Short mmCIF file of C-alpha atoms and ligand atoms in Angstrom, two decimals:
data_model
loop_
_atom_site.label_atom_id
_atom_site.label_comp_id
_atom_site.label_asym_id
_atom_site.label_seq_id
_atom_site.Cartn_x
_atom_site.Cartn_y
_atom_site.Cartn_z
CA MET A 9 188.35 77.64 -61.75
CA LYS A 10 189.48 74.78 -60.96
CA ILE A 11 186.01 73.02 -60.94
CA LYS A 12 186.05 74.69 -64.34
CA ARG A 13 188.94 73.17 -65.43
CA PHE A 14 188.47 69.65 -63.37
CA ARG A 15 184.35 69.22 -66.09
CA SER A 16 186.84 70.31 -69.43
CA LEU A 17 188.32 66.94 -68.75
CA THR A 18 185.33 65.79 -68.55
CA PHE A 19 184.81 66.95 -72.17
CA LYS A 20 187.89 65.67 -73.61
CA LEU A 21 187.95 62.10 -71.63
CA THR A 22 184.72 62.48 -73.92
CA VAL A 23 185.88 63.13 -77.16
CA TRP A 24 188.61 60.96 -76.60
CA TYR A 25 185.89 58.23 -76.07
CA ILE A 26 183.43 59.09 -79.27
CA VAL A 27 187.49 59.32 -81.99
CA ILE A 28 187.81 56.35 -80.80
CA LEU A 29 184.80 53.89 -80.94
CA GLY A 30 183.66 56.00 -84.23
CA ALA A 31 187.34 54.70 -85.78
CA ILE A 32 187.05 51.18 -84.27
CA VAL A 33 182.77 51.36 -86.00
CA ILE A 34 183.97 52.50 -89.56
CA LEU A 35 186.49 50.04 -89.35
CA ALA A 36 184.12 47.24 -88.37
CA GLY A 37 181.65 48.37 -91.23
CA LEU A 38 184.22 48.34 -93.81
CA PHE A 39 185.21 44.87 -92.76
CA LEU A 40 181.71 43.68 -93.15
CA HIS A 41 180.88 45.74 -95.73
CA GLN A 42 183.72 44.16 -97.70
CA GLY A 43 183.47 40.61 -96.68
CA PHE A 44 178.74 41.02 -97.89
CA LYS A 45 180.38 42.01 -101.33
CA GLU A 46 183.05 39.59 -101.52
CA GLY A 47 180.10 37.03 -101.04
CA LEU A 48 177.84 38.65 -103.30
CA MET A 49 179.97 38.27 -105.55
CA ASN A 50 181.26 34.76 -104.86
CA ASP A 51 177.10 33.79 -105.33
CA LEU A 52 176.70 35.62 -108.01
CA ASP A 53 179.86 34.37 -109.92
CA LYS A 54 178.86 30.27 -108.76
CA ALA A 55 174.95 31.19 -110.18
CA LEU A 56 176.68 32.15 -113.37
CA VAL A 57 178.89 29.21 -113.89
CA GLU A 58 175.59 26.98 -112.63
CA ILE A 59 173.98 28.77 -115.71
CA ALA A 60 176.24 28.59 -118.00
CA ASP A 61 176.18 24.87 -117.50
CA GLU A 62 172.90 24.45 -118.00
CA ALA A 63 173.39 25.77 -121.02
CA HIS A 64 176.30 23.28 -121.90
CA GLU A 65 174.81 20.05 -120.42
CA LYS A 66 171.40 21.37 -122.22
CA TRP A 67 172.97 21.06 -125.19
CA TRP A 68 175.89 18.93 -124.98
CA ARG A 69 173.89 15.57 -123.77
CA THR A 70 170.90 15.07 -126.62
CA ARG A 71 172.09 17.05 -129.16
CA GLU A 72 168.79 17.95 -130.17
CA VAL A 73 168.38 20.76 -128.69
CA THR A 74 170.34 24.19 -130.86
CA TRP A 75 171.90 26.45 -129.15
CA GLU A 76 169.72 28.66 -129.44
CA GLU A 77 167.06 26.80 -127.75
CA ALA A 78 169.29 25.50 -124.60
CA ILE A 79 170.34 29.39 -124.03
CA GLU A 80 166.41 30.27 -124.13
CA LYS A 81 166.36 27.17 -121.19
CA ALA A 82 168.27 28.16 -119.71
CA GLU A 83 167.45 31.17 -119.81
CA GLU A 84 163.51 30.10 -117.98
CA ARG A 85 165.00 28.20 -115.50
CA TYR A 86 167.53 30.44 -113.59
CA ALA A 87 164.86 33.98 -114.59
CA SER A 88 165.37 34.99 -110.96
CA TYR A 89 169.07 36.56 -112.35
CA GLU A 90 167.88 38.07 -115.47
CA PRO A 91 170.99 36.64 -117.64
CA TYR A 92 172.03 37.82 -120.63
CA ILE A 93 173.30 35.28 -122.54
CA GLN A 94 174.98 34.76 -126.18
CA MET A 95 177.05 32.43 -127.89
CA VAL A 96 180.28 34.31 -129.49
CA GLU A 97 182.44 32.93 -132.11
CA ILE A 98 185.94 33.43 -132.33
CA SER A 99 187.88 33.04 -136.16
CA GLU A 100 191.24 33.08 -136.40
CA GLY A 101 191.98 34.34 -139.66
CA GLU A 102 194.71 36.61 -141.13
CA THR A 103 193.11 39.28 -138.38
CA ARG A 104 191.12 37.33 -135.18
CA ARG A 105 187.61 38.95 -135.36
CA VAL A 106 184.27 38.11 -132.65
CA LYS A 107 180.84 37.48 -133.33
CA ASN A 108 177.98 36.84 -130.84
CA VAL A 109 176.18 34.08 -133.85
CA ILE A 110 174.01 32.81 -131.15
CA ARG A 111 171.61 35.09 -128.26
CA SER A 112 169.00 35.84 -126.39
CA GLU A 113 166.44 38.12 -127.62
CA ARG A 114 167.18 40.48 -125.31
CA ILE A 115 170.37 40.92 -126.73
CA PRO A 116 171.05 43.31 -129.65
CA GLU A 117 173.83 42.84 -132.25
CA GLY A 118 177.38 43.72 -131.96
CA VAL A 119 176.33 44.17 -127.76
CA PHE A 120 177.55 42.68 -125.31
CA LEU A 121 181.02 41.87 -126.73
CA LEU A 122 184.38 42.43 -124.81
CA ASP A 123 187.20 43.19 -126.40
CA THR A 124 188.42 40.40 -128.83
CA GLN A 125 191.46 39.43 -126.65
CA THR A 126 190.29 38.26 -123.49
CA TYR A 127 187.30 35.58 -125.43
CA PHE A 128 190.48 34.39 -127.43
CA ARG A 129 192.14 33.93 -123.91
CA ALA A 130 189.48 32.90 -122.07
CA ASP A 131 189.75 30.40 -125.66
CA ARG A 132 192.48 28.83 -123.55
CA THR A 133 191.45 28.99 -120.34
CA ASP A 134 191.30 25.38 -118.43
CA ILE A 135 188.41 24.57 -115.41
CA ASP A 136 190.34 25.76 -112.86
CA SER A 137 190.95 29.75 -115.34
CA TYR A 138 187.49 30.87 -115.62
CA ILE A 139 187.07 34.29 -117.01
CA PHE A 140 185.20 37.08 -114.90
CA ARG A 141 184.97 39.89 -115.44
CA THR A 142 182.61 43.21 -114.55
CA VAL A 143 181.86 45.41 -117.22
CA GLU A 144 179.30 48.26 -118.05
CA GLU A 145 176.88 47.73 -120.99
CA ASP A 146 174.53 50.65 -121.32
CA GLN A 147 172.36 49.65 -123.74
CA LEU A 148 171.40 46.62 -121.49
CA SER A 149 171.71 47.68 -118.23
CA SER A 150 172.49 51.30 -116.36
CA TYR A 151 174.45 48.83 -113.69
CA PRO A 152 177.51 46.74 -114.09
CA LEU A 153 177.52 43.60 -115.57
CA ARG A 154 178.75 40.47 -114.30
CA VAL A 155 179.97 38.42 -117.22
CA PHE A 156 181.81 34.79 -117.37
CA LEU A 157 182.93 33.50 -119.95
CA PHE A 158 183.19 29.57 -120.24
CA PRO A 159 184.76 28.25 -123.47
CA VAL A 160 182.79 25.28 -125.60
CA ARG A 161 183.70 23.66 -129.79
CA GLY A 162 183.57 25.48 -132.18
CA PRO A 163 185.66 27.89 -131.10
CA ARG A 164 183.49 29.52 -128.99
CA ILE A 165 182.05 31.10 -126.20
CA LEU A 166 179.71 30.78 -123.96
CA GLN A 167 179.41 33.76 -122.48
CA VAL A 168 176.13 34.74 -119.52
CA GLY A 169 176.23 38.30 -117.80
CA VAL A 170 173.64 38.92 -115.12
CA SER A 171 173.38 43.05 -113.95
CA LEU A 172 174.99 44.05 -110.57
CA GLU A 173 171.31 46.25 -109.64
CA ALA A 174 170.57 43.34 -106.88
CA THR A 175 173.96 42.82 -106.08
CA ALA A 176 174.85 46.69 -105.75
CA ALA A 177 170.77 46.61 -104.14
CA ALA A 178 171.47 44.51 -101.02
CA MET A 179 174.52 46.35 -100.82
CA ASN A 180 173.01 49.56 -100.53
CA LYS A 181 170.31 48.12 -97.40
CA LEU A 182 173.50 46.92 -96.05
CA MET A 183 174.96 49.96 -95.66
CA LEU A 184 171.96 51.56 -94.77
CA VAL A 185 170.95 48.67 -91.90
CA MET A 186 175.67 50.01 -90.86
CA ILE A 187 174.75 53.60 -91.00
CA LEU A 188 171.48 52.74 -88.28
CA THR A 189 173.42 51.09 -86.54
CA GLY A 190 175.80 52.57 -85.98
CA SER A 191 174.21 55.75 -85.23
CA ILE A 192 172.75 53.87 -83.01
CA ILE A 193 175.46 52.65 -81.18
CA MET A 194 177.33 55.62 -81.08
CA LEU A 195 174.90 57.10 -79.98
CA LEU A 196 174.18 55.19 -76.17
CA ALA A 197 177.86 54.13 -76.64
CA SER A 198 178.40 58.19 -76.28
CA VAL A 199 175.24 59.06 -73.86
CA GLY A 200 177.30 55.51 -71.94
CA GLY A 201 180.45 56.51 -71.80
CA SER A 202 179.88 60.30 -70.70
CA PHE A 203 177.55 59.07 -67.90
CA ILE A 204 180.47 56.79 -66.60
CA ILE A 205 183.45 59.32 -67.21
CA ASN A 206 181.46 61.69 -65.33
CA ARG A 207 180.51 59.30 -62.34
CA ALA A 208 183.97 58.35 -62.04
CA LEU A 209 185.43 62.07 -61.84
CA HIS A 210 182.72 63.07 -59.21
CA PRO A 211 184.36 62.28 -56.95
CA VAL A 212 187.74 63.85 -58.01
CA LYS A 213 184.90 67.31 -57.60
CA SER A 214 184.16 66.69 -54.19
CA VAL A 215 188.79 66.12 -53.37
CA VAL A 216 188.55 70.16 -55.65
CA LYS A 217 185.82 71.40 -53.51
CA THR A 218 186.86 70.24 -50.69
CA ALA A 219 190.44 71.27 -51.30
CA GLU A 220 189.01 74.59 -51.47
CA ASP A 221 187.42 74.61 -48.24
CA ILE A 222 190.16 73.82 -46.40
CA THR A 223 192.54 77.17 -45.25
CA ALA A 224 195.07 77.22 -42.23
CA GLU A 225 192.52 78.36 -40.18
CA ASP A 226 190.12 75.44 -40.72
CA LEU A 227 192.79 72.36 -41.75
CA SER A 228 190.02 69.99 -39.76
CA LEU A 229 188.35 69.13 -43.29
CA ARG A 230 188.08 65.46 -44.45
CA ILE A 231 187.06 63.94 -47.28
CA ASP A 232 184.47 60.87 -47.34
CA SER A 233 186.29 58.28 -49.09
CA LYS A 234 183.38 56.49 -48.63
CA ASN A 235 185.68 53.63 -48.44
CA ARG A 236 186.73 52.91 -52.13
CA LYS A 237 189.15 51.26 -52.35
CA ASP A 238 190.27 52.01 -56.45
CA GLU A 239 192.98 54.56 -56.65
CA ILE A 240 189.89 57.34 -56.57
CA GLY A 241 190.26 56.30 -52.70
CA ALA A 242 193.78 55.82 -52.55
CA LEU A 243 194.45 59.85 -54.23
CA VAL A 244 191.35 60.65 -50.91
CA GLU A 245 193.57 58.48 -48.61
CA THR A 246 196.69 60.00 -49.84
CA PHE A 247 195.26 63.92 -50.39
CA ASN A 248 193.63 63.30 -46.15
CA SER A 249 197.21 61.97 -44.68
CA MET A 250 198.46 64.77 -46.12
CA ILE A 251 195.93 67.34 -44.48
CA ALA A 252 196.55 65.61 -41.34
CA ARG A 253 199.58 65.64 -41.84
CA LEU A 254 199.64 69.74 -42.53
CA GLU A 255 197.45 70.13 -39.16
CA LYS A 256 199.33 68.32 -37.45
CA SER A 257 202.46 70.34 -37.80
CA ILE A 258 200.83 73.79 -38.12
CA ASN A 259 199.25 73.16 -35.02
CA LYS A 260 202.56 72.34 -33.56
CA ILE A 261 204.14 75.90 -35.07
CA ARG A 262 200.72 77.29 -32.48
CA GLN A 263 202.34 75.41 -30.16
CA PHE A 264 205.58 76.70 -30.21
CA SER A 265 205.25 80.49 -30.94
CA GLY A 266 202.64 80.11 -28.36
CA ASP A 267 205.76 78.11 -25.77
CA VAL A 268 207.79 80.43 -26.88
CA SER A 269 205.99 83.51 -25.85
CA HIS A 270 205.37 82.47 -23.10
CA GLU A 271 208.58 81.56 -22.36
CA LEU A 272 209.09 85.54 -23.28
CA ARG A 273 206.97 87.47 -21.64
CA THR A 274 207.70 86.37 -17.77
CA PRO A 275 211.74 87.30 -17.62
CA LEU A 276 210.17 90.47 -19.39
CA THR A 277 207.54 90.97 -16.19
CA ILE A 278 209.38 90.21 -13.75
CA ILE A 279 212.04 92.54 -15.03
CA ARG A 280 210.13 94.94 -15.18
CA GLY A 281 208.12 93.80 -11.82
CA GLU A 282 211.08 94.41 -10.06
CA ILE A 283 212.75 97.55 -12.15
CA GLU A 284 208.77 99.46 -11.45
CA VAL A 285 209.12 98.69 -7.17
CA LEU A 286 212.27 100.02 -6.86
CA LEU A 287 212.06 102.96 -8.55
CA ARG A 288 209.24 103.69 -6.07
CA LYS A 289 211.13 104.60 -4.66
CA ASP A 290 214.65 105.99 -3.35
CA ARG A 291 216.99 102.95 -2.07
CA PRO A 292 220.07 102.14 -0.54
CA LYS A 293 223.22 100.96 -3.27
CA LYS A 294 222.35 97.34 -2.44
CA GLU A 295 219.05 96.95 -2.86
CA TYR A 296 219.93 98.40 -6.62
CA VAL A 297 222.60 95.74 -6.97
CA THR A 298 220.27 92.97 -5.50
CA THR A 299 217.52 93.86 -8.66
CA LEU A 300 220.82 94.99 -11.11
CA ASN A 301 221.78 90.96 -10.06
CA SER A 302 218.06 89.58 -10.38
CA VAL A 303 217.54 91.04 -14.12
CA LEU A 304 220.77 90.16 -15.30
CA GLU A 305 220.32 86.18 -14.62
CA GLU A 306 216.58 87.08 -15.82
CA SER A 307 218.03 88.76 -19.84
CA HIS A 308 221.29 85.67 -19.32
CA ARG A 309 217.75 83.38 -19.73
CA MET A 310 216.33 85.16 -22.43
CA GLU A 311 219.54 85.38 -24.17
CA LYS A 312 219.64 81.37 -23.50
CA LEU A 313 216.39 80.96 -24.65
CA ILE A 314 217.14 83.39 -27.51
CA ASP A 315 220.55 81.05 -28.82
CA GLY A 316 218.25 78.30 -28.03
CA LEU A 317 215.63 79.37 -30.84
CA LEU A 318 217.67 80.43 -33.09
CA PHE A 319 219.86 77.34 -33.22
CA LEU A 320 216.59 75.47 -33.68
CA SER A 321 215.64 77.43 -36.82
CA ARG A 322 219.06 77.68 -37.94
CA VAL A 323 219.39 73.32 -38.04
CA GLU A 324 215.88 72.75 -39.01
CA ALA A 325 216.43 75.19 -42.78
CA MET A 326 220.13 73.33 -43.14
CA ASP A 327 220.73 71.29 -46.19
CA ARG A 328 220.71 67.57 -44.37
CA SER A 329 222.62 66.06 -47.52
CA LYS A 330 225.32 68.90 -47.89
CA SER A 331 226.52 69.25 -43.47
CA ARG A 332 228.16 66.47 -43.05
CA GLU A 333 231.22 64.91 -42.74
CA THR A 334 234.00 62.31 -40.39
CA VAL A 335 233.72 63.37 -37.36
CA ASP A 336 236.31 62.02 -34.64
CA LEU A 337 233.99 62.49 -31.95
CA ASP A 338 236.75 61.77 -29.40
CA GLU A 339 238.42 64.79 -30.65
CA VAL A 340 234.36 66.57 -30.72
CA LEU A 341 234.49 65.26 -26.64
CA ASN A 342 238.27 66.80 -25.80
CA ALA A 343 237.24 70.18 -26.74
CA VAL A 344 234.53 70.02 -25.27
CA ILE A 345 235.36 68.60 -22.39
CA LYS A 346 238.28 70.94 -22.16
CA PHE A 347 236.30 73.71 -23.22
CA ARG A 348 234.09 73.02 -19.56
CA SER A 349 236.64 72.36 -17.54
CA PRO A 350 236.98 75.40 -15.21
CA SER A 351 232.87 76.00 -14.45
CA ALA A 352 233.05 72.34 -13.27
CA SER A 353 236.61 72.99 -11.24
CA ASN A 354 235.08 76.53 -9.97
CA LYS A 355 232.05 74.24 -8.51
CA ASN A 356 235.17 71.44 -6.91
CA ILE A 357 233.81 68.77 -9.69
CA SER A 358 236.07 66.62 -11.32
CA ILE A 359 235.33 64.67 -14.17
CA ASP A 360 237.37 61.20 -15.77
CA ALA A 361 236.85 60.99 -19.24
CA LYS A 362 237.77 57.39 -21.14
CA ILE A 363 237.72 58.33 -25.10
CA LYS A 364 238.80 55.02 -27.46
CA PRO A 365 239.22 56.89 -31.02
CA VAL A 366 235.65 56.83 -32.90
CA GLN A 367 234.68 58.34 -36.90
CA PHE A 368 231.73 58.90 -37.62
CA ARG A 369 230.17 60.60 -40.32
CA GLY A 370 227.90 63.79 -39.24
CA ASN A 371 227.85 67.89 -38.23
CA ARG A 372 230.92 68.92 -36.00
CA GLU A 373 229.36 71.66 -34.93
CA LEU A 374 225.80 69.56 -34.24
CA LEU A 375 227.72 67.14 -32.28
CA GLU A 376 229.86 69.95 -30.20
CA ARG A 377 226.98 71.29 -29.21
CA MET A 378 225.08 68.16 -28.31
CA THR A 379 227.81 66.73 -25.86
CA ALA A 380 228.50 70.27 -24.57
CA ASN A 381 224.32 70.49 -23.60
CA ILE A 382 224.67 66.91 -22.17
CA LEU A 383 227.91 67.91 -19.68
CA ASP A 384 226.40 71.46 -19.28
CA ASN A 385 223.59 69.88 -17.67
CA ALA A 386 225.75 67.55 -15.70
CA ILE A 387 227.81 69.80 -14.20
CA ARG A 388 224.80 72.50 -13.84
CA TYR A 389 222.24 70.17 -11.50
CA SER A 390 225.64 68.43 -10.18
CA ASN A 391 226.67 68.93 -6.52
CA PRO A 392 230.16 70.61 -5.64
CA GLY A 393 232.69 67.14 -4.61
CA ASN A 394 230.47 65.60 -6.99
CA HIS A 395 231.93 62.89 -9.68
CA ILE A 396 231.69 62.69 -13.52
CA GLU A 397 232.11 60.27 -15.83
CA ILE A 398 232.61 60.40 -19.59
CA GLU A 399 233.21 57.61 -21.81
CA LEU A 400 233.20 57.09 -25.82
CA GLU A 401 233.48 53.47 -26.72
CA LYS A 402 232.85 51.61 -29.75
CA ASP A 403 231.79 48.23 -30.17
CA LYS A 404 231.44 46.44 -33.96
CA ASN A 405 228.92 49.13 -36.16
CA MET A 406 228.23 52.07 -33.33
CA ALA A 407 229.95 54.29 -31.09
CA LYS A 408 227.92 54.45 -27.77
CA LEU A 409 228.57 57.18 -25.51
CA GLN A 410 227.98 57.35 -21.67
CA ILE A 411 227.65 60.96 -19.44
CA HIS A 412 227.16 60.00 -16.22
CA ASP A 413 227.32 62.45 -12.94
CA SER A 414 226.94 62.21 -9.60
CA GLY A 415 224.44 64.82 -9.13
CA ILE A 416 220.70 65.99 -7.53
CA GLY A 417 219.04 62.92 -10.25
CA ILE A 418 215.60 63.46 -12.48
CA PRO A 419 212.49 62.47 -10.91
CA GLU A 420 210.85 59.77 -12.46
CA LYS A 421 207.64 61.04 -13.79
CA SER A 422 210.03 63.85 -15.51
CA LEU A 423 212.72 61.53 -17.37
CA PRO A 424 209.26 61.26 -20.21
CA LEU A 425 209.31 64.84 -20.43
CA ILE A 426 212.78 65.85 -19.96
CA PHE A 427 213.27 66.57 -23.67
CA ASP A 428 210.57 68.10 -24.56
CA ARG A 429 210.71 71.73 -25.75
CA PHE A 430 210.69 74.29 -22.80
CA TYR A 431 210.33 70.91 -20.11
CA VAL A 432 212.18 72.15 -16.66
CA VAL A 433 211.98 69.40 -13.63
CA ASP A 434 211.86 72.03 -10.78
CA PRO A 435 210.96 76.50 -12.50
CA SER A 436 212.29 77.59 -9.18
CA ARG A 437 216.10 75.22 -10.02
CA SER A 438 215.90 76.36 -13.40
CA LYS A 439 215.83 80.42 -12.89
CA GLU A 440 219.23 79.33 -10.54
CA THR A 441 220.53 77.84 -13.03
CA GLY A 442 219.35 79.77 -16.17
CA GLY A 443 217.70 76.87 -18.33
CA ALA A 444 215.21 77.66 -20.43
CA GLY A 445 214.08 73.58 -21.39
CA LEU A 446 215.72 73.92 -24.62
CA GLY A 447 219.16 72.21 -23.48
CA LEU A 448 217.70 68.75 -23.89
CA SER A 449 215.65 68.94 -27.03
CA ILE A 450 218.00 70.37 -29.30
CA VAL A 451 219.61 67.24 -27.84
CA LYS A 452 217.01 65.32 -29.47
CA TRP A 453 216.99 66.73 -32.58
CA ILE A 454 220.70 65.97 -33.04
CA ALA A 455 221.13 62.42 -32.05
CA GLU A 456 217.92 62.17 -33.92
CA TYR A 457 219.18 63.63 -37.39
CA HIS A 458 222.45 61.03 -36.94
CA ASN A 459 220.16 58.58 -36.52
CA ALA A 460 221.53 57.60 -33.18
CA GLU A 461 219.82 56.58 -30.10
CA ILE A 462 219.36 58.35 -27.21
CA ALA A 463 218.39 57.12 -24.04
CA VAL A 464 218.33 58.12 -19.35
CA ASP A 465 218.74 56.25 -16.61
CA SER A 466 218.21 58.62 -13.55
CA LYS A 467 217.74 58.02 -9.55
CA VAL A 468 216.56 61.30 -7.57
CA ASP A 469 219.99 61.91 -5.03
CA HIS A 470 222.43 59.77 -6.88
CA GLY A 471 222.52 61.18 -10.47
CA THR A 472 222.11 60.48 -13.83
CA ASN A 473 223.05 58.70 -16.97
CA PHE A 474 222.90 59.46 -20.59
CA THR A 475 223.58 57.25 -23.28
CA VAL A 476 223.78 58.38 -27.17
CA THR A 477 224.64 55.55 -29.66
CA PHE A 478 226.05 56.02 -32.43
CA PRO A 479 225.50 53.53 -35.74
CA LEU A 480 228.87 53.39 -37.55
CA ASP A 481 227.66 51.40 -40.79
P1 LIG B 6 217.52 73.07 -18.75
O1 LIG B 6 218.13 74.21 -20.05
O2 LIG B 6 216.30 74.15 -18.12
O3 LIG B 6 218.41 72.40 -18.13
P2 LIG B 6 217.47 70.60 -20.51
O4 LIG B 6 216.07 70.31 -20.88
O5 LIG B 6 218.35 71.29 -20.52
O6 LIG B 6 216.95 72.34 -19.42
O7 LIG B 6 216.77 69.52 -19.01
C1 LIG B 6 215.18 69.79 -19.06
C2 LIG B 6 215.24 69.94 -17.26
O8 LIG B 6 215.53 68.06 -17.62
C3 LIG B 6 215.75 70.18 -16.24
O9 LIG B 6 215.39 70.60 -16.48
C4 LIG B 6 216.83 69.47 -16.03
O10 LIG B 6 216.21 69.92 -14.13
C5 LIG B 6 216.27 68.75 -16.06
N1 LIG B 6 218.18 67.76 -16.94
C6 LIG B 6 218.65 67.72 -17.90
N2 LIG B 6 220.00 67.39 -17.41
C7 LIG B 6 219.57 67.12 -16.28
C8 LIG B 6 220.91 65.64 -14.82
N3 LIG B 6 221.97 65.67 -15.62
N4 LIG B 6 220.63 66.10 -13.85
C9 LIG B 6 219.15 66.19 -13.23
N5 LIG B 6 218.48 66.95 -13.93
C10 LIG B 6 218.93 67.32 -15.28
#
């Protein structure tokens, strides 16, 4: 289907190309034709003047020659033109009259006469405004005649005419040559043009073909750009990088759903195993309570995990532009501390907060979640009697939040991984604390959402320090 559409584009481009080229060729032909015609007419007019001049000169210079002889001589000299020469006498009496008094033998009497008005006008013209006419005279030629009127003494008008037959023949010849050359040009240009268009669009064909072969199952296909540095090369590169991005996100989604299934399966297997063992025989009440506590712990973990996943899928679909407002970061932080204080006191952990007022454009709910996650971890991974320090300060164009605990710390090799989804430093320890390895990946996502930078600094058995730097533009 798509290939078909592509073919029709080649066809369309070729048709347009031929139409435009045809118009150019026709226009060029018209100009050429007109120019050639004007050139021929000019030459003919010049020849007419020459013939008239020749006859006049003969008669004028010698005065021994009669007009008849002068006309005959001129006809002989310019025989190749086969001129019609005659002398027209004009008489101005009561009525104006004209008569071809002297004429070459080839002109019958009373033939080849223009209207009287024209002769009278010719009689009064000077050398700069000679009168030329193109007239039809069936008795002399089946072609029109080009006529020149030359006033001489008398008052008489020397009239010279030449048939346009030769001119028409030359024009026809030119027309024939033009049609032939035009057709050959059009043919060659059309074949060449459609070949070039086809060649230019050929890579697009392979883009379409590869695009059709690419499915969600196999995103590894790439189009060979053959190192082209033109627009097609750019198109292929763009297409390839789009497919690469798609492949990356689909792989990420696959990896994520695999991880999720695994993470949910583990607690379910534990729950099922423990219940199966419990149900094998009658047991004392204490054993039931222990197993139920373990089941409760696992369901807490699952609940936390599902909660985290739901949160991520909800915020990832959120319209970023609409979900920002001016947030008092200090208020957010104080509320989070207030809410977490009881669980810290239960573990005999003290919290010391130095919070300056800071306003920031962001999403309140996300900012609450971010600070709560970091503080939760600080409480969870601290030992009784440990101390947590929270500090929020404002610099010129940034705000810095630090949450420092003196807890168990993070091993150096785990530091680059703690923001990954489902990563836990010590699975047995996380199980105790109910962690699913999603908390810090959510923190990182929220920081990126707000263009904030997050850094962690930790030493095992000494404590951990999380720093979030918010840009205040
Ligand atoms: P969890 O929900 O399991 O705590 P997180 O993504 O929040 O998962 O954290 C990832 C890992 O980083 C945890 O398993 C934990 O071992 C470690 N961690 C995070 N915060 C701290 C901290 N303040 N002190 C020590 N270890 C921490």
